[in-house]
XYZ file of N, CA and C in Angstrom:
588
model
N 0.890 -1.309 -0.127
C 0.072 -0.081 -0.072
C 0.773 1.220 -0.062
N 0.336 2.240 -0.833
C 1.248 3.628 -0.820
C 0.435 4.443 0.023
N 1.331 5.475 0.676
C 1.021 6.541 1.560
C 1.032 7.859 0.792
N -0.062 8.413 0.811
C 0.204 10.060 -0.052
C 1.152 10.456 0.933
N 2.031 11.490 0.349
C 2.900 12.236 0.946
C 2.451 13.778 0.562
N 1.534 13.867 -0.414
C 1.229 15.461 -0.761
C 2.098 16.093 -2.038
N 1.737 17.210 -2.364
C 2.371 17.817 -3.396
C 3.842 18.296 -2.713
N 4.937 17.343 -3.118
C 6.351 18.049 -2.706
C 7.355 17.763 -3.580
N 8.484 18.146 -3.555
C 9.751 18.254 -4.260
C 10.440 16.724 -3.865
N 9.868 15.770 -4.173
C 10.502 14.535 -3.757
C 10.712 13.594 -4.906
N 11.712 14.074 -6.024
C 12.170 13.274 -6.987
C 13.541 12.929 -6.701
N 13.916 11.432 -6.797
C 15.407 10.940 -6.186
C 15.961 10.313 -7.403
N 17.200 10.678 -7.595
C 17.692 11.426 -6.787
C 17.914 12.950 -7.730
N 18.326 14.020 -6.922
C 18.737 15.070 -7.587
C 20.036 15.573 -7.788
N 20.406 16.339 -8.623
C 21.880 16.330 -8.547
C 22.394 17.470 -7.708
N 23.620 17.471 -7.418
C 24.256 18.157 -6.447
C 25.328 18.917 -7.186
N 24.942 20.006 -8.038
C 25.608 20.907 -9.091
C 26.426 22.028 -8.374
N 27.374 22.264 -8.882
C 27.848 23.947 -8.437
C 28.004 24.665 -9.605
N 27.227 25.819 -9.335
C 27.083 26.663 -10.573
C 28.223 27.802 -10.647
N 28.794 27.957 -11.592
C 30.048 28.842 -11.596
C 29.431 30.265 -12.443
N 29.497 31.605 -11.900
C 28.954 32.875 -12.613
C 29.839 33.843 -12.413
N 29.850 34.804 -13.113
C 30.496 35.974 -12.802
C 29.369 37.139 -12.013
N 29.914 37.917 -11.207
C 29.172 38.813 -10.650
C 29.317 40.334 -11.876
N 28.661 41.380 -11.445
C 28.496 42.477 -12.088
C 30.048 42.971 -12.427
N 30.939 42.690 -11.162
C 32.135 43.506 -11.241
C 33.232 42.373 -11.605
N 32.804 41.261 -12.258
C 33.687 40.034 -12.417
C 34.177 39.400 -11.973
N 33.711 39.234 -10.461
C 34.119 38.639 -9.343
C 33.561 37.170 -9.617
N 34.186 35.870 -9.423
C 33.712 34.509 -9.659
C 32.820 34.185 -8.569
N 31.969 33.438 -8.749
C 30.800 33.303 -7.640
C 30.511 31.727 -7.891
N 30.176 31.035 -7.084
C 29.670 29.469 -7.140
C 28.520 29.422 -6.194
N 27.565 28.489 -6.512
C 26.401 28.198 -5.808
C 26.010 26.543 -6.160
N 25.739 26.015 -4.919
C 25.155 24.573 -5.271
C 23.727 24.613 -5.705
N 23.364 23.850 -6.587
C 21.680 23.704 -6.743
C 21.366 22.309 -6.948
N 20.257 21.937 -6.601
C 19.576 20.766 -6.902
C 18.648 20.603 -8.004
N 17.932 21.613 -8.336
C 16.856 21.797 -9.363
C 17.631 22.127 -10.531
N 17.582 20.402 -11.382
C 18.163 20.663 -13.058
C 18.312 19.562 -13.325
N 18.484 19.596 -14.594
C 18.633 18.642 -15.724
C 18.985 18.630 -17.104
N 19.020 17.803 -18.112
C 18.822 17.964 -19.404
C 17.654 18.204 -19.852
N 17.251 19.204 -20.771
C 15.951 19.387 -20.933
C 15.778 19.453 -22.821
N 16.848 19.464 -23.529
C 16.928 18.974 -24.783
C 17.887 18.478 -25.613
N 17.888 17.671 -26.461
C 18.978 16.841 -27.034
C 19.546 17.669 -28.555
N 18.541 18.279 -29.011
C 19.055 19.116 -30.241
C 18.457 20.200 -30.489
N 19.315 21.245 -30.061
C 20.350 21.576 -29.547
C 20.698 21.065 -28.192
N 21.910 20.833 -27.780
C 21.884 20.058 -26.327
C 21.672 21.337 -25.226
N 20.744 21.025 -24.421
C 20.305 22.306 -23.573
C 20.367 21.535 -22.143
N 20.455 22.391 -21.232
C 20.163 21.895 -19.536
C 19.662 22.912 -18.895
N 18.987 22.530 -17.993
C 18.219 23.513 -17.020
C 18.618 23.561 -15.643
N 18.531 24.798 -15.064
C 18.644 24.815 -13.748
C 17.732 25.959 -13.174
N 17.327 25.733 -11.841
C 16.190 26.539 -11.224
C 16.775 27.346 -10.326
N 16.485 28.570 -10.342
C 16.742 29.334 -9.121
C 15.866 30.503 -8.441
N 15.894 30.536 -7.139
C 15.185 31.721 -6.836
C 15.884 33.145 -7.017
N 14.812 34.075 -7.431
C 15.443 35.439 -7.373
C 16.064 36.009 -6.365
N 16.043 35.678 -5.145
C 16.535 36.190 -4.018
C 18.118 35.812 -4.062
N 18.575 34.843 -4.930
C 19.901 34.476 -4.564
C 21.052 34.980 -5.535
N 22.123 35.310 -5.328
C 23.213 36.191 -5.545
C 23.665 35.514 -6.992
N 23.441 34.336 -7.088
C 23.639 33.458 -8.636
C 22.820 33.992 -9.652
N 21.451 34.192 -9.151
C 20.399 34.670 -10.300
C 20.709 36.176 -11.114
N 21.177 36.937 -10.225
C 21.503 38.127 -10.560
C 22.798 37.979 -11.280
N 23.542 37.202 -11.153
C 24.824 36.954 -11.682
C 24.603 36.441 -13.310
N 23.463 35.327 -13.250
C 23.638 34.741 -14.545
C 22.766 35.837 -15.506
N 21.745 36.494 -14.742
C 20.808 37.604 -15.699
C 21.868 38.548 -16.110
N 22.817 38.895 -15.218
C 23.819 40.071 -16.030
C 24.515 39.549 -17.005
N 25.375 38.056 -16.928
C 26.338 37.701 -17.610
C 25.710 36.646 -18.993
N 24.632 36.369 -18.857
C 23.907 35.529 -19.698
C 24.492 34.168 -19.977
N 25.254 33.713 -18.732
C 26.154 32.407 -19.288
C 26.497 31.792 -17.420
N 26.450 30.403 -17.528
C 26.712 29.808 -16.296
C 27.378 28.448 -16.847
N 28.368 27.895 -15.814
C 28.717 26.630 -15.795
C 28.308 25.713 -14.833
N 28.230 24.463 -15.087
C 27.646 23.261 -14.191
C 28.883 22.431 -14.074
N 29.266 22.519 -12.759
C 30.312 21.913 -12.290
C 30.272 20.356 -11.337
N 30.565 19.277 -11.772
C 30.563 17.934 -11.183
C 31.614 18.002 -10.352
N 31.526 18.016 -8.933
C 32.599 17.877 -7.981
C 32.575 16.495 -7.415
N 33.581 15.966 -7.129
C 33.765 14.245 -6.539
C 32.963 14.098 -5.149
N 32.935 12.919 -5.044
C 32.247 12.893 -3.664
C 33.169 13.507 -2.609
N 34.590 13.249 -2.585
C 35.609 13.758 -1.622
C 35.319 15.642 -1.409
N 34.675 15.964 -2.387
C 34.492 17.632 -2.111
C 33.135 17.901 -1.371
N 32.590 16.865 -0.577
C 30.880 17.025 -0.434
C 31.191 18.277 0.507
N 31.786 18.714 1.348
C 31.738 19.680 2.334
C 31.658 21.032 1.581
N 32.381 20.802 0.639
C 32.865 22.174 -0.115
C 31.131 22.506 -0.929
N 30.715 21.403 -1.694
C 29.467 21.561 -2.089
C 28.299 22.054 -1.075
N 28.494 21.327 -0.340
C 27.335 21.884 0.715
C 27.550 23.049 0.944
N 28.699 23.665 1.493
C 28.947 25.181 1.823
C 28.538 26.353 0.886
N 28.792 25.615 -0.577
C 28.324 26.718 -1.523
C 26.919 26.758 -1.641
N 26.166 25.827 -1.207
C 24.673 26.001 -1.138
C 24.171 26.650 0.097
N 24.857 26.683 1.413
C 24.530 27.357 2.475
C 24.860 29.027 2.455
N 26.135 29.200 1.847
C 26.419 30.683 2.070
C 26.234 31.622 1.102
N 26.141 32.773 0.678
C 26.010 33.650 -0.116
C 26.979 34.296 -0.855
N 27.361 34.416 -2.078
C 28.600 35.244 -2.676
C 28.278 36.493 -2.440
N 27.238 37.246 -1.923
C 26.689 38.595 -1.632
C 28.004 38.854 -0.691
N 28.397 38.225 0.590
C 28.898 38.581 1.535
C 30.458 37.780 1.805
N 30.878 37.178 0.704
C 31.899 36.349 0.884
C 32.334 35.825 -0.321
N 33.444 35.389 -0.501
C 34.388 34.698 -1.617
C 34.537 33.263 -1.413
N 33.165 32.603 -1.724
C 33.085 31.061 -1.517
C 34.520 30.234 -2.336
N 35.010 30.754 -3.403
C 36.215 30.242 -3.937
C 37.357 29.878 -2.768
N 37.292 31.360 -2.166
C 38.724 31.572 -1.059
C 38.150 30.565 0.150
N 36.871 30.575 0.507
C 36.520 29.892 1.497
C 36.583 28.337 1.368
N 36.331 27.727 0.336
C 36.197 26.360 0.082
C 37.598 26.055 -0.315
N 38.770 26.659 -1.073
C 39.949 26.333 -1.299
C 39.719 25.835 -3.167
N 38.704 26.071 -3.592
C 38.313 25.611 -5.105
C 39.033 26.952 -5.931
N 39.321 26.676 -6.962
C 40.133 27.391 -8.098
C 39.178 27.787 -9.133
N 39.003 29.001 -9.340
C 38.171 29.560 -10.426
C 38.854 29.374 -11.731
N 38.741 29.119 -12.795
C 39.186 28.982 -14.367
C 38.044 29.805 -14.957
N 38.766 30.978 -15.760
C 37.968 31.637 -16.778
C 37.652 30.882 -17.812
N 36.445 30.750 -18.401
C 35.929 29.993 -19.581
C 36.616 30.684 -20.733
N 36.899 30.128 -22.048
C 37.384 30.968 -23.019
C 36.029 30.621 -23.945
N 35.198 30.028 -23.681
C 34.191 30.008 -24.382
C 32.730 30.870 -23.936
N 32.617 30.893 -22.603
C 31.332 31.401 -22.332
C 31.663 32.397 -21.279
N 30.858 33.702 -20.753
C 31.309 34.538 -19.796
C 31.068 34.011 -18.240
N 31.512 33.111 -17.762
C 31.395 32.590 -16.575
C 32.740 31.634 -16.021
N 33.117 31.404 -15.089
C 34.202 30.464 -14.468
C 33.828 29.233 -14.257
N 34.884 28.280 -14.445
C 34.350 26.949 -13.869
C 35.422 26.456 -12.597
N 35.112 25.464 -12.640
C 36.128 25.075 -10.887
C 37.343 23.919 -11.640
N 38.262 24.191 -11.183
C 39.449 23.588 -11.544
C 39.411 22.073 -11.099
N 38.933 21.782 -9.936
C 38.918 20.729 -9.190
C 37.725 19.867 -9.541
N 36.616 20.358 -10.725
C 35.559 19.761 -11.135
C 36.143 18.641 -12.117
N 35.511 17.472 -12.034
C 36.080 16.528 -13.020
C 35.236 16.547 -14.470
N 34.037 17.206 -14.248
C 33.100 17.418 -15.363
C 32.681 18.850 -15.087
N 32.643 19.457 -16.384
C 32.080 21.031 -16.749
C 31.419 20.827 -17.750
N 30.381 21.632 -17.390
C 29.219 21.986 -18.805
C 29.199 23.585 -18.761
N 29.948 24.022 -20.092
C 29.703 25.542 -20.355
C 28.536 25.684 -21.081
N 27.772 26.813 -20.343
C 26.618 27.330 -20.962
C 26.133 28.705 -21.490
N 25.801 29.132 -22.454
C 24.918 30.382 -22.409
C 23.844 30.327 -22.293
N 23.036 31.372 -21.637
C 21.623 31.417 -21.270
C 21.164 31.492 -22.540
N 19.834 30.603 -22.598
C 19.122 30.599 -23.867
C 17.660 31.309 -23.526
N 17.171 30.779 -22.338
C 15.889 31.541 -21.836
C 15.792 31.402 -20.281
N 15.141 32.531 -19.921
C 14.938 32.406 -18.290
C 13.362 32.774 -18.104
N 12.944 31.527 -17.488
C 11.354 31.206 -17.520
C 10.927 31.326 -16.057
N 10.033 32.493 -15.695
C 9.362 32.632 -14.520
C 8.738 31.380 -14.308
N 8.625 30.784 -13.064
C 7.597 29.571 -13.021
C 7.002 29.580 -11.580
N 7.244 30.402 -10.835
C 6.624 30.599 -9.328
C 8.007 30.886 -8.689
N 8.042 30.668 -7.533
C 9.274 31.067 -6.582
C 10.481 30.761 -7.500
N 11.032 29.799 -8.416
C 12.085 29.894 -9.196
C 11.802 30.284 -10.374
N 13.211 30.795 -10.950
C 13.205 30.787 -12.392
C 14.139 29.808 -13.176
N 13.552 29.187 -14.334
C 14.148 28.164 -14.887
C 15.124 28.890 -15.961
N 16.541 28.583 -15.698
C 17.378 28.787 -16.785
C 17.553 28.004 -17.765
N 17.451 27.828 -18.610
C 17.586 26.850 -20.130
C 19.253 27.357 -20.855
N 19.907 26.776 -20.563
C 21.252 27.071 -21.200
C 21.775 26.150 -22.269
N 22.377 26.897 -23.445
C 22.784 26.020 -24.675
C 24.111 25.481 -24.098
N 24.525 24.304 -24.391
C 25.886 23.531 -23.606
C 26.567 23.881 -24.725
N 27.691 24.837 -24.599
C 28.543 25.190 -25.729
C 29.679 24.150 -25.706
N 30.101 23.318 -24.606
C 31.239 22.737 -24.366
C 30.961 22.103 -23.350
N 31.700 20.524 -23.159
C 31.827 19.845 -21.960
C 32.860 19.651 -21.830
N 33.623 19.595 -20.739
C 35.267 19.494 -20.716
C 35.036 18.504 -19.479
N 36.070 17.499 -19.466
C 36.206 16.099 -18.467
C 37.474 16.119 -18.192
N 38.039 15.504 -17.242
C 39.293 15.140 -16.696
C 39.468 13.870 -17.540
N 40.517 13.552 -18.067
C 40.810 12.166 -18.834
C 40.808 11.081 -17.726
N 41.209 11.284 -16.397
C 40.960 9.940 -15.653
C 39.611 9.455 -15.192
N 38.448 10.345 -15.803
C 37.067 9.755 -15.502
C 36.545 9.136 -16.715
N 37.438 9.404 -17.887
C 36.546 8.703 -19.130
C 36.909 7.216 -19.460
N 35.800 6.528 -20.020
C 36.100 5.282 -20.378
C 36.949 5.180 -21.422
N 37.072 3.828 -22.270
C 38.098 3.607 -23.473
C 37.019 4.546 -24.634
N 35.887 4.658 -24.687
C 35.120 4.999 -25.735
C 35.287 6.689 -25.366
N 35.732 7.285 -24.528
C 35.741 8.610 -24.305
C 34.764 9.291 -23.653
N 33.751 8.380 -22.981
C 32.620 8.887 -22.482
C 32.996 8.836 -20.663
N 32.256 9.952 -19.997
C 32.318 9.916 -18.537
C 31.953 8.756 -17.962
N 32.509 7.925 -17.190
C 32.712 6.860 -16.487
C 31.624 7.145 -14.968
N 30.635 6.854 -14.612
C 30.012 7.534 -13.311
C 30.694 6.862 -12.265
N 31.269 5.640 -12.469
C 32.276 5.076 -10.996
C 33.398 5.665 -11.133
N 33.969 6.442 -12.048
C 35.190 7.280 -11.896
C 34.592 8.722 -11.522
N 33.580 9.319 -12.192
C 33.117 10.432 -11.778
C 32.726 10.716 -10.441
N 32.286 9.909 -9.870
C 31.916 9.527 -8.102
C 31.141 11.002 -7.897
N 30.042 11.284 -8.665
C 28.963 12.541 -8.873
C 28.283 12.194 -7.076
N 28.175 13.521 -6.694
C 27.291 13.854 -5.529
C 25.860 13.952 -5.883
N 25.142 13.062 -5.368
C 23.659 13.083 -5.523
C 22.739 13.566 -4.269
N 21.678 14.251 -4.257
C 21.022 14.763 -3.165
C 19.719 14.376 -2.913
N 19.175 14.110 -1.843
C 18.038 13.787 -1.319
C 17.311 14.706 -0.837
N 16.208 15.164 -1.582
C 15.555 16.699 -1.098
C 14.908 16.460 0.182
N 14.014 15.376 0.278
C 13.499 15.142 1.428
C 13.860 15.154 2.700
N 15.076 14.636 2.881
C 16.091 14.430 4.059
C 17.272 15.318 4.126
N 17.399 15.870 3.195
C 18.692 16.884 3.217
C 19.967 16.195 3.241
N 19.850 14.957 2.411
C 21.312 14.060 2.803
C 21.859 14.207 1.303
N 23.675 13.890 1.300
C 24.100 13.455 -0.169
C 24.468 12.161 0.024
N 24.339 11.535 -1.116
C 24.690 10.372 -1.606
C 25.794 10.033 -2.557
N 26.547 9.018 -2.544
C 27.233 8.594 -3.611
C 26.221 7.681 -4.797
N 27.195 7.157 -5.909
C 26.148 6.318 -6.562
C 26.838 4.713 -6.338
N 25.819 3.824 -6.545
C 26.061 2.432 -6.560
C 26.870 1.950 -7.895
N 26.727 0.378 -7.770
C 27.169 -0.223 -8.919
C 26.143 0.169 -9.907
N 26.968 -0.517 -11.260
C 25.693 -0.570 -12.500
C 24.857 -1.535 -12.234
N 23.666 -1.273 -12.793
C 22.623 -2.427 -12.840
C 22.221 -3.127 -14.165
N 22.512 -2.072 -15.200
C 22.028 -2.300 -16.585
C 22.468 -1.722 -17.470
N 22.651 -2.055 -18.892
C 22.742 -1.372 -19.884
C 21.628 -0.776 -20.213
N 21.707 0.552 -20.588
C 20.337 1.215 -21.243
C 19.838 0.678 -22.888
N 18.902 0.662 -23.108
C 18.552 0.113 -24.488
C 19.047 -1.328 -24.559
N 18.996 -1.797 -23.736
C 19.508 -3.522 -23.823
C 18.919 -4.121 -22.729
N 18.895 -3.641 -21.400
C 18.294 -4.816 -20.574
C 16.767 -4.634 -20.600
N 16.240 -3.773 -21.115
C 14.608 -3.849 -21.445
C 14.262 -4.956 -22.162
N 15.254 -5.215 -23.447
C 14.770 -6.396 -24.306
C 14.234 -7.546 -23.771
N 14.863 -7.792 -22.512
C 14.036 -9.023 -21.733
C 12.717 -8.827 -21.691
N 12.073 -7.629 -21.555
C 10.474 -7.587 -21.198
C 9.916 -7.685 -22.465
N 10.577 -7.656 -23.758
C 10.112 -7.566 -25.085
C 8.982 -8.732 -25.399
N 7.815 -8.605 -25.525
C 6.951 -9.697 -25.818
C 6.142 -9.908 -27.473
N 7.238 -9.000 -28.071
C 6.492 -9.380 -29.669
C 7.514 -8.757 -30.314
N 6.975 -8.753 -31.775
C 8.264 -8.423 -32.788
C 7.999 -7.123 -33.467
N 7.852 -5.987 -32.253
C 8.023 -4.632 -32.519
C 9.321 -4.398 -33.063
N 9.526 -3.724 -34.429
C 10.136 -3.429 -35.023
C 10.949 -2.282 -34.413
N 10.463 -1.604 -33.589
C 11.387 -0.315 -33.110
C 12.314 -0.749 -32.206
N 12.325 -2.046 -31.808
C 13.662 -2.632 -30.978
C 14.509 -3.007 -31.661
């Protein structure tokens, strides 16, 4: 039997991404977000949602760009701090020991210690209630060589992404692979559907 929990933001898991941006004076800023995901394939686009009250909201609106930084599990304390503190009153790069690198492609910094970075130009900002959804065009993806598999794709077990559980405010890592996409589901096939 299922219990109704009411309308809540309980999608599991959500990402723990650190967003890089510059403020109006060119100061690098970072903020952790959990509301985000890929929203389009062609062109490749990603979305994050922020409240207007955040410092990063103003930075993205000013510069029309942001980066998405995947930090490994070992940096979970820095990731959490970047979601607790405001760039208005401090320098989160200095406080966490993270290093800003100026993107050559978008008007935003990324984090040197991130093992996967998406560089994005703002395509749209859509007010959806308390949050504004920023849709970014993915201009480039940068990855540390150490996290790539033999085909040149990021390996989640090497990436060691941090995921966030919204209802309990806890961070988690990932577990082992449980199946290959567009393959393991073939065991369910019950017809000669040609789409498989």
